[in-house]
Amino acid sequence: VKDELDIDLQKQIMAAFDSNTKLLEHLVNALFTGTLSTNYSDPSGPSDAEVEAVGSICAFLHVMFSTLPLDVTMTALAYRTDIVPALWNFIKRCHENQRWPYFSKYISPLPVDAPGWLLPVSVFCPIYKYMLKIVDNEEFYEQEKPLSLKDLKALVLILKQALWQLLWIIPSHTSPSQKALPNPLGLKKMSIDSLKSQARIGLSELLTQLQDWNSRLPFTAESDFYSQEATSENFVSQAILGNTRASEIIKLAPFLAPFTIRVKIFTSQLANSKQSTASHSALTRHRFKIRRSRLLEDAFDQLSLLSEEDLKGPIRVSFVNEHGVEEAGIDGGGIFKDFMENITRAAFDVQYGLFKETVDHVLYPNPGSGLVHEQHLQYFQFLGSLLGKAMYEGILVDLPFATFFLSKLKEKSNFLNDLPSLDPELYRHLLFLKHYKGDLSDLELYFVIVNNEYGEQNEEELLPGGREMRVTNQNVITFIHLVANHRLNYQIRGQGRHFLRGFQKLIPKEWIDMFNEHEIQLLISGSLESLDIDDLRLNTNYSGGYHPDHEIIDMLWEVLKSFSSDNQKKFLKFVTGCSRGPLLGFEYLDPKFCIQRFSFLYIYVLYLFCWKIHLELLFNLELVSPAWRNMETVCPPRLLA
C-alpha cells in the first residue's frame, strides 16, 4: 500500500511541475534561500540541519531528472534559479570543513556506504554543464558569473578528486563508461551503483566542458585537471593494453592524464593498427601517378577508390611534370610526405571553394560548397580521409582549423560561446538580446534566420511555424540557442558528416576522443615553436665515417642553430619531406634522421644528373654531405639547398 501511495503522490507532484515549471523555480529558490543564505560565513561549515535540508532537496531533484522532460527541467534550474552558486558554496564548505562523512548519516535515501558528496555532485554537475551551453564569454571571464574564476579553480580540483575516487579508488561493478539512470521509485533507497554511474558521467562531462573553456582562455593551470596517478608508467602500460581500468578512465575522462601520455597511447594504437594490416599491406602496395598541374583532381580520382584497409597501407606516388614526363626517383616516404603537404595545401585553400576562413584565419567547411562543386560532398569525404591518412602516418600538415569544426571530429555539437570565431557580429547581436532589459516582443523578431551564400539570400525557419513565432523574454534563450546551432552545426551538417566518414576510415572515434579540440590541432599541425635542434641532434644516426663528435658535424649543428625558424623548417622539409617535426620529438621519427658522408665527386655527378633532366629528388630522412673544411663553406651550400 505504501508503495502505491508513494507512486501516486509522485505522479501528482510531477504533473504539477510538468504543467508549470515556475512552481519548480519558486520551490528551489525558496528552499536554497531559506537553507543556505545565512550560513555562508559560519567557520564550522554547514550545520547538521543544513546538511539534512540540502540532502533532501538534492534527492528530490535527482528524481526530477529522470521524471520530468530533461530540457525543460534543466532550463528552469540553470537559468531561473540560483542553484548553481548556492550548491557550489555548500559543496565547497563541506569540503573545507570535512563534513562529507556526516552527509550519508542524515540523508535517508542515500545508502550509508555512499560518499557524502555523491548526491550533491550528481545534481550540481548536470545543471552547471547545461548552464555553460548558453553562458557567454563576457559572463564567464569578465563578470565571473555564475562562479568566480578563483572558485572555478577550486571546483576543478574538488571535482577531479571526486572523479578519480569513483574511477580508481572505489569503482562500482558497473562499467565506468556505461550510463545508468537514477531509481525511478522516488525518494526510497537509491542504488549505490546507479548513483556512482550518474556521478561519473556528470563529473566527466562537466570537467570536459571546463577544460574546453580553459583551453580557450586559461583560468587555471592545465595540470590542475591531471591526476598524479595517471602519469605513472604502470598506468600508461595498462591504458595501452585495453580492457583495463586505466583504459576505461582514458575513454571516460582522458583529461585526467597529461597530453603527452595520451599521445603515447595514441601512437601505440597507430602502431598496433599498422601491425594488424601489415600482411595485407605487403601484398598490395599502391603507386599512383599525379600530375602536378592537376594535383587535387588526380589524387581524388585515384585515392578515392581505395578501401579502408588499402588506405592504411603504404601509398607511393610519382609526379608527372608539365611536359607529361614522369619524374624519376625512388619514394622512400619523402616524396609521399611532400605530396601530402602539397595536396592538403591545395585542397584546403579557400580559393578552391570547399573551405572558408573565419576572421581569425582558421578554416571551416563552406556552407555554400554545393554551389561551387557538384561533387562537393564526395570531396569532403576524400579530404577527411586525407587528413586521417596524415595523422595515421604521423605527417604534420599546416592546416589551422576552427575549433567548432574540429568538434565535428569528436561528433560534438557547438554552442553560443563557439560563435565569436565564426561570426562575431552575430554573436554581439545575440548577446544584446540575451541581456535586453525591455520587452523583446516590441522588437518584432521571429524564429527565422536569413542565409546568404554567394549573393543568394533565403529565409529559413528555426522551428516549424517559426515565421509566426515571435521572440519574447520567455523564449529568447531558446532563440539564441537555435541561431547558434544553425550557424555552427546545421549549416555544415552535410559537409561535416562526409568529412567525418572519410576521417574515421583511418582514425576511429575512440582514439580522437582522448583529445580536446586544441589538442587535436596539435596532432594535426604540431607546435608553432621553433625546431628543437638539440633534440634532432640527439636522435640522429651517422654513416660513411661521420660520428656525433666529428668536426664537420659540430659545424653543421652550429649553422642550423643560427638559421631563422623559417629556414629551419625549409631544412627539415628538404631532408624529411615535411616541414614540421614529430609531436613528441625526433625520438619518434621513423626511420631515424641520418647524415651520410660522400665525396665531392659523387655529389657533383648527382647534381648534374638531376639538373640535366629537371628532376626533383628527395633524399628521405638522409642528408648527403661532403667533408666541408670551415663554417664559411658549410653555410652557403645549406642555404642554397
CSV table of N, CA and C in Angstrom, one decimal, residues 109-226:
chain,number,residue,atom,x,y,z
A,109,PRO,N,17.5,8.7,1.8
A,109,PRO,CA,17.5,8.0,0.5
A,109,PRO,C,18.9,7.5,0.2
A,110,LEU,N,20.0,8.1,0.8
A,110,LEU,CA,21.3,7.8,0.4
A,110,LEU,C,21.9,6.6,1.1
A,111,PRO,N,22.4,5.6,0.5
A,111,PRO,CA,23.0,4.4,1.1
A,111,PRO,C,24.1,4.8,2.1
A,112,VAL,N,24.2,4.1,3.2
A,112,VAL,CA,25.1,4.6,4.3
A,112,VAL,C,26.5,4.4,3.8
A,113,ASP,N,26.8,3.5,2.8
A,113,ASP,CA,28.2,3.3,2.4
A,113,ASP,C,28.5,4.3,1.2
A,114,ALA,N,27.7,5.2,0.9
A,114,ALA,CA,27.9,6.1,-0.2
A,114,ALA,C,28.8,7.3,0.3
A,115,PRO,N,29.7,7.8,-0.6
A,115,PRO,CA,30.5,9.0,-0.2
A,115,PRO,C,29.5,10.2,0.0
A,116,GLY,N,29.7,11.0,1.0
A,116,GLY,CA,28.8,12.1,1.3
A,116,GLY,C,28.5,13.0,0.1
A,117,TRP,N,29.6,13.3,-0.7
A,117,TRP,CA,29.5,14.2,-1.8
A,117,TRP,C,28.7,13.7,-3.0
A,118,LEU,N,28.4,12.4,-3.0
A,118,LEU,CA,27.9,11.8,-4.2
A,118,LEU,C,26.6,12.4,-4.7
A,119,LEU,N,25.7,12.6,-3.8
A,119,LEU,CA,24.4,13.1,-4.2
A,119,LEU,C,24.4,14.6,-4.6
A,120,PRO,N,25.0,15.5,-3.8
A,120,PRO,CA,25.1,16.9,-4.3
A,120,PRO,C,25.8,17.0,-5.6
A,121,VAL,N,26.9,16.3,-5.8
A,121,VAL,CA,27.7,16.4,-7.1
A,121,VAL,C,26.8,15.8,-8.2
A,122,SER,N,26.0,14.8,-8.0
A,122,SER,CA,25.2,14.2,-9.1
A,122,SER,C,24.1,15.2,-9.5
A,123,VAL,N,23.8,16.1,-8.7
A,123,VAL,CA,22.8,17.2,-9.0
A,123,VAL,C,23.5,18.4,-9.6
A,124,PHE,N,24.6,18.8,-9.0
A,124,PHE,CA,25.3,20.0,-9.4
A,124,PHE,C,25.8,19.9,-10.8
A,125,CYS,N,26.5,18.8,-11.1
A,125,CYS,CA,27.2,18.7,-12.4
A,125,CYS,C,26.3,18.9,-13.6
A,126,PRO,N,25.2,18.1,-13.8
A,126,PRO,CA,24.4,18.3,-15.0
A,126,PRO,C,23.8,19.7,-15.1
A,127,ILE,N,23.4,20.3,-14.0
A,127,ILE,CA,22.8,21.6,-14.1
A,127,ILE,C,23.8,22.7,-14.5
A,128,TYR,N,25.0,22.6,-13.9
A,128,TYR,CA,26.1,23.6,-14.3
A,128,TYR,C,26.5,23.3,-15.8
A,129,LYS,N,26.6,22.1,-16.1
A,129,LYS,CA,27.0,21.7,-17.5
A,129,LYS,C,26.0,22.3,-18.5
A,130,TYR,N,24.7,22.2,-18.2
A,130,TYR,CA,23.7,22.7,-19.0
A,130,TYR,C,23.7,24.2,-19.1
A,131,MET,N,24.0,24.9,-18.0
A,131,MET,CA,24.1,26.3,-18.0
A,131,MET,C,25.3,26.8,-18.9
A,132,LEU,N,26.4,26.1,-18.9
A,132,LEU,CA,27.6,26.5,-19.7
A,132,LEU,C,27.3,26.5,-21.2
A,133,LYS,N,26.2,25.8,-21.6
A,133,LYS,CA,25.9,25.8,-23.0
A,133,LYS,C,25.5,27.2,-23.5
A,134,ILE,N,25.0,28.0,-22.7
A,134,ILE,CA,24.5,29.4,-23.1
A,134,ILE,C,25.2,30.5,-22.4
A,135,VAL,N,26.1,30.2,-21.5
A,135,VAL,CA,26.9,31.2,-20.9
A,135,VAL,C,27.8,31.8,-21.9
A,136,ASP,N,27.9,33.1,-22.0
A,136,ASP,CA,28.8,33.8,-23.0
A,136,ASP,C,30.2,34.1,-22.4
A,137,ASN,N,31.1,34.4,-23.2
A,137,ASN,CA,32.5,34.7,-22.8
A,137,ASN,C,32.6,35.8,-21.8
A,138,GLU,N,31.8,36.9,-22.0
A,138,GLU,CA,31.8,38.0,-21.1
A,138,GLU,C,31.3,37.6,-19.7
A,139,GLU,N,30.3,36.8,-19.6
A,139,GLU,CA,29.8,36.4,-18.3
A,139,GLU,C,30.8,35.5,-17.6
A,140,PHE,N,31.4,34.6,-18.4
A,140,PHE,CA,32.3,33.6,-17.8
A,140,PHE,C,33.6,34.2,-17.3
A,141,TYR,N,34.2,35.1,-18.1
A,141,TYR,CA,35.6,35.6,-17.8
A,141,TYR,C,35.5,37.0,-17.2
A,142,GLU,N,34.7,37.9,-17.6
A,142,GLU,CA,34.7,39.3,-17.1
A,142,GLU,C,33.8,39.5,-15.9
A,143,GLN,N,32.5,39.1,-16.1
A,143,GLN,CA,31.6,39.2,-15.0
A,143,GLN,C,31.7,38.1,-14.0
A,144,GLU,N,32.4,37.0,-14.4
A,144,GLU,CA,32.6,35.9,-13.5
A,144,GLU,C,31.3,35.3,-12.9
A,145,LYS,N,30.4,35.1,-13.8
A,145,LYS,CA,29.1,34.5,-13.4
A,145,LYS,C,28.9,33.1,-14.1
A,146,PRO,N,28.3,32.2,-13.4
A,146,PRO,CA,27.8,32.3,-12.0
A,146,PRO,C,28.9,32.1,-10.9
A,147,LEU,N,30.1,31.6,-11.3
A,147,LEU,CA,31.1,31.4,-10.3
A,147,LEU,C,32.4,32.2,-10.7
A,148,SER,N,33.1,32.6,-9.6
A,148,SER,CA,34.3,33.4,-9.9
A,148,SER,C,35.4,32.5,-10.4
A,149,LEU,N,36.4,33.1,-11.1
A,149,LEU,CA,37.5,32.3,-11.7
A,149,LEU,C,38.3,31.6,-10.5
A,150,LYS,N,38.3,32.3,-9.4
A,150,LYS,CA,39.0,31.6,-8.2
A,150,LYS,C,38.3,30.4,-7.8
A,151,ASP,N,36.9,30.5,-7.7
A,151,ASP,CA,36.1,29.4,-7.4
A,151,ASP,C,36.2,28.3,-8.4
A,152,LEU,N,36.3,28.6,-9.7
A,152,LEU,CA,36.4,27.6,-10.8
A,152,LEU,C,37.7,26.8,-10.6
A,153,LYS,N,38.8,27.4,-10.2
A,153,LYS,CA,40.0,26.6,-10.0
A,153,LYS,C,39.8,25.6,-8.8
A,154,ALA,N,39.1,26.1,-7.8
A,154,ALA,CA,38.9,25.2,-6.6
A,154,ALA,C,37.9,24.1,-7.1
A,155,LEU,N,36.9,24.5,-7.9
A,155,LEU,CA,35.9,23.5,-8.4
A,155,LEU,C,36.6,22.4,-9.1
A,156,VAL,N,37.5,22.7,-10.0
A,156,VAL,CA,38.2,21.7,-10.9
A,156,VAL,C,38.9,20.7,-10.0
A,157,LEU,N,39.6,21.3,-8.9
A,157,LEU,CA,40.4,20.4,-8.1
A,157,LEU,C,39.5,19.4,-7.3
A,158,ILE,N,38.4,20.0,-6.8
A,158,ILE,CA,37.5,19.1,-6.0
A,158,ILE,C,36.8,18.1,-6.8
A,159,LEU,N,36.3,18.5,-8.0
A,159,LEU,CA,35.6,17.5,-8.9
A,159,LEU,C,36.6,16.5,-9.4
A,160,LYS,N,37.8,16.9,-9.7
A,160,LYS,CA,38.8,15.9,-10.2
A,160,LYS,C,39.1,14.8,-9.1
A,161,GLN,N,39.2,15.3,-7.9
A,161,GLN,CA,39.5,14.3,-6.8
A,161,GLN,C,38.3,13.3,-6.7
A,162,ALA,N,37.1,13.9,-6.8
A,162,ALA,CA,35.9,13.1,-6.7
A,162,ALA,C,35.8,12.0,-7.8
A,163,LEU,N,36.1,12.5,-9.0
A,163,LEU,CA,36.0,11.6,-10.2
A,163,LEU,C,37.1,10.5,-10.1
A,164,TRP,N,38.3,10.9,-9.7
A,164,TRP,CA,39.3,9.9,-9.6
A,164,TRP,C,39.0,8.8,-8.5
A,165,GLN,N,38.4,9.3,-7.5
A,165,GLN,CA,38.0,8.3,-6.4
A,165,GLN,C,36.9,7.4,-6.9
A,166,LEU,N,36.0,7.8,-7.7
A,166,LEU,CA,35.0,7.0,-8.3
A,166,LEU,C,35.6,6.0,-9.3
A,167,LEU,N,36.5,6.4,-10.1
A,167,LEU,CA,37.0,5.6,-11.2
A,167,LEU,C,38.1,4.7,-10.8
A,168,TRP,N,38.9,5.0,-9.8
A,168,TRP,CA,40.1,4.3,-9.4
A,168,TRP,C,40.1,3.7,-8.0
A,169,ILE,N,39.6,4.5,-7.1
A,169,ILE,CA,39.6,4.1,-5.7
A,169,ILE,C,38.4,3.2,-5.3
A,170,ILE,N,37.2,3.6,-5.6
A,170,ILE,CA,36.0,2.9,-5.3
A,170,ILE,C,35.2,2.6,-6.5
A,171,PRO,N,35.7,1.9,-7.5
A,171,PRO,CA,34.9,1.7,-8.7
A,171,PRO,C,33.7,0.7,-8.4
A,172,SER,N,32.6,0.9,-9.1
A,172,SER,CA,31.5,0.1,-8.9
A,172,SER,C,31.6,-1.2,-9.8
A,173,HIS,N,30.6,-2.0,-9.7
A,173,HIS,CA,30.6,-3.2,-10.6
A,173,HIS,C,30.1,-2.9,-12.0
A,174,THR,N,29.6,-1.6,-12.1
A,174,THR,CA,29.1,-1.2,-13.5
A,174,THR,C,30.3,-0.6,-14.2
A,175,SER,N,30.4,-0.8,-15.5
A,175,SER,CA,31.4,-0.2,-16.4
A,175,SER,C,31.4,1.3,-16.2
A,176,PRO,N,32.6,1.9,-16.1
A,176,PRO,CA,32.6,3.4,-15.9
A,176,PRO,C,32.0,4.1,-17.1
A,177,SER,N,32.1,3.5,-18.3
A,177,SER,CA,31.5,4.2,-19.5
A,177,SER,C,30.1,4.0,-19.7
A,178,GLN,N,29.4,3.2,-18.8
A,178,GLN,CA,28.0,2.8,-19.0
A,178,GLN,C,27.2,3.8,-18.3
A,179,LYS,N,26.3,4.4,-19.0
A,179,LYS,CA,25.4,5.4,-18.4
A,179,LYS,C,24.2,4.7,-17.7
A,180,ALA,N,24.0,5.0,-16.4
A,180,ALA,CA,22.9,4.4,-15.7
A,180,ALA,C,21.9,5.5,-15.2
A,181,LEU,N,20.7,5.1,-15.1
A,181,LEU,CA,19.6,6.1,-14.8
A,181,LEU,C,19.4,6.0,-13.3
A,182,PRO,N,18.9,7.1,-12.7
A,182,PRO,CA,18.6,7.0,-11.3
A,182,PRO,C,17.3,6.2,-11.0
A,183,ASN,N,17.1,5.8,-9.8
A,183,ASN,CA,16.0,5.0,-9.4
A,183,ASN,C,14.7,5.7,-9.6
A,184,PRO,N,13.8,5.2,-10.5
A,184,PRO,CA,12.5,5.9,-10.7
A,184,PRO,C,11.5,5.8,-9.6
A,185,LEU,N,11.8,5.1,-8.5
A,185,LEU,CA,10.9,5.0,-7.4
A,185,LEU,C,11.0,6.1,-6.4
A,186,GLY,N,11.5,7.2,-6.8
A,186,GLY,CA,11.4,8.4,-5.9
A,186,GLY,C,12.5,8.4,-4.8
A,187,LEU,N,12.0,8.8,-3.6
A,187,LEU,CA,13.0,9.0,-2.5
A,187,LEU,C,13.3,7.8,-1.7
A,188,LYS,N,13.0,6.6,-2.2
A,188,LYS,CA,13.4,5.4,-1.5
A,188,LYS,C,14.9,5.2,-1.6
A,189,LYS,N,15.4,4.2,-1.0
A,189,LYS,CA,16.8,4.0,-1.1
A,189,LYS,C,17.4,3.9,-2.5
A,190,MET,N,18.4,4.7,-2.7
A,190,MET,CA,18.9,4.8,-4.1
A,190,MET,C,20.0,3.7,-4.3
A,191,SER,N,20.1,3.1,-5.4
A,191,SER,CA,21.2,2.2,-5.7
A,191,SER,C,22.5,2.9,-5.7
A,192,ILE,N,23.5,2.3,-5.0
A,192,ILE,CA,24.8,3.0,-4.9
A,192,ILE,C,25.5,3.0,-6.2
A,193,ASP,N,25.4,1.8,-7.0
A,193,ASP,CA,26.0,1.8,-8.3
A,193,ASP,C,25.3,2.8,-9.3
A,194,SER,N,24.0,2.9,-9.2
A,194,SER,CA,23.3,3.9,-10.0
A,194,SER,C,23.8,5.3,-9.7
A,195,LEU,N,23.9,5.6,-8.5
A,195,LEU,CA,24.4,7.0,-8.1
A,195,LEU,C,25.8,7.2,-8.6
A,196,LYS,N,26.7,6.2,-8.4
A,196,LYS,CA,28.1,6.3,-8.8
A,196,LYS,C,28.2,6.5,-10.3
A,197,SER,N,27.4,5.8,-11.1
A,197,SER,CA,27.4,5.9,-12.5
A,197,SER,C,26.9,7.3,-12.9
A,198,GLN,N,25.9,7.7,-12.3
A,198,GLN,CA,25.3,9.1,-12.6
A,198,GLN,C,26.4,10.1,-12.3
A,199,ALA,N,27.1,10.0,-11.2
A,199,ALA,CA,28.1,11.0,-10.8
A,199,ALA,C,29.3,10.9,-11.7
A,200,ARG,N,29.7,9.7,-12.1
A,200,ARG,CA,30.8,9.6,-13.0
A,200,ARG,C,30.6,10.4,-14.3
A,201,ILE,N,29.4,10.1,-14.9
A,201,ILE,CA,29.1,10.8,-16.2
A,201,ILE,C,29.0,12.3,-16.0
A,202,GLY,N,28.3,12.7,-14.9
A,202,GLY,CA,28.2,14.2,-14.7
A,202,GLY,C,29.5,14.8,-14.5
A,203,LEU,N,30.4,14.2,-13.7
A,203,LEU,CA,31.7,14.8,-13.4
A,203,LEU,C,32.5,14.9,-14.6
A,204,SER,N,32.6,13.8,-15.4
A,204,SER,CA,33.5,13.8,-16.6
A,204,SER,C,33.0,14.8,-17.6
A,205,GLU,N,31.7,14.9,-17.8
A,205,GLU,CA,31.2,15.8,-18.8
A,205,GLU,C,31.4,17.3,-18.4
A,206,LEU,N,31.2,17.6,-17.1
A,206,LEU,CA,31.4,19.0,-16.7
A,206,LEU,C,32.9,19.3,-16.7
A,207,LEU,N,33.7,18.4,-16.3
A,207,LEU,CA,35.2,18.7,-16.3
A,207,LEU,C,35.7,18.8,-17.7
A,208,THR,N,35.1,18.1,-18.7
A,208,THR,CA,35.4,18.2,-20.1
A,208,THR,C,35.1,19.6,-20.6
A,209,GLN,N,33.9,20.1,-20.2
A,209,GLN,CA,33.5,21.4,-20.6
A,209,GLN,C,34.4,22.5,-20.0
A,210,LEU,N,34.7,22.3,-18.7
A,210,LEU,CA,35.6,23.3,-18.1
A,210,LEU,C,37.0,23.3,-18.7
A,211,GLN,N,37.5,22.1,-19.1
A,211,GLN,CA,38.8,22.1,-19.8
A,211,GLN,C,38.7,22.8,-21.2
A,212,ASP,N,37.5,22.7,-21.8
A,212,ASP,CA,37.4,23.4,-23.1
A,212,ASP,C,37.4,24.9,-22.9
A,213,TRP,N,36.8,25.4,-21.8
A,213,TRP,CA,36.8,26.8,-21.5
A,213,TRP,C,38.3,27.2,-21.2
A,214,ASN,N,39.0,26.4,-20.4
A,214,ASN,CA,40.3,26.7,-20.0
A,214,ASN,C,41.3,26.7,-21.2
A,215,SER,N,41.0,25.8,-22.2
A,215,SER,CA,41.8,25.8,-23.4
A,215,SER,C,41.6,27.1,-24.2
A,216,ARG,N,40.4,27.7,-24.2
A,216,ARG,CA,40.1,28.9,-24.9
A,216,ARG,C,40.8,30.1,-24.3
A,217,LEU,N,40.7,30.2,-23.0
A,217,LEU,CA,41.3,31.3,-22.2
A,217,LEU,C,41.6,30.7,-20.8
A,218,PRO,N,42.8,30.4,-20.4
A,218,PRO,CA,43.1,29.7,-19.1
A,218,PRO,C,42.6,30.5,-17.9
A,219,PHE,N,41.9,29.8,-17.0
A,219,PHE,CA,41.6,30.3,-15.7
A,219,PHE,C,42.3,29.6,-14.6
A,220,THR,N,43.0,28.5,-15.0
A,220,THR,CA,43.8,27.7,-14.1
A,220,THR,C,44.8,26.9,-14.9
A,221,ALA,N,45.8,26.3,-14.2
A,221,ALA,CA,46.9,25.6,-14.8
A,221,ALA,C,46.3,24.3,-15.5
A,222,GLU,N,46.8,24.0,-16.6
A,222,GLU,CA,46.3,22.8,-17.3
A,222,GLU,C,46.5,21.5,-16.5
A,223,SER,N,47.6,21.6,-15.7
A,223,SER,CA,47.9,20.4,-14.8
A,223,SER,C,46.9,20.2,-13.7
A,224,ASP,N,46.1,21.2,-13.4
A,224,ASP,CA,45.1,21.1,-12.4
A,224,ASP,C,44.0,20.0,-12.8
A,225,PHE,N,43.9,19.7,-14.0
A,225,PHE,CA,43.0,18.7,-14.5
A,225,PHE,C,43.6,17.3,-14.4
A,226,TYR,N,44.9,17.2,-14.2
A,226,TYR,CA,45.6,15.9,-14.3
A,226,TYR,C,45.5,15.2,-12.9
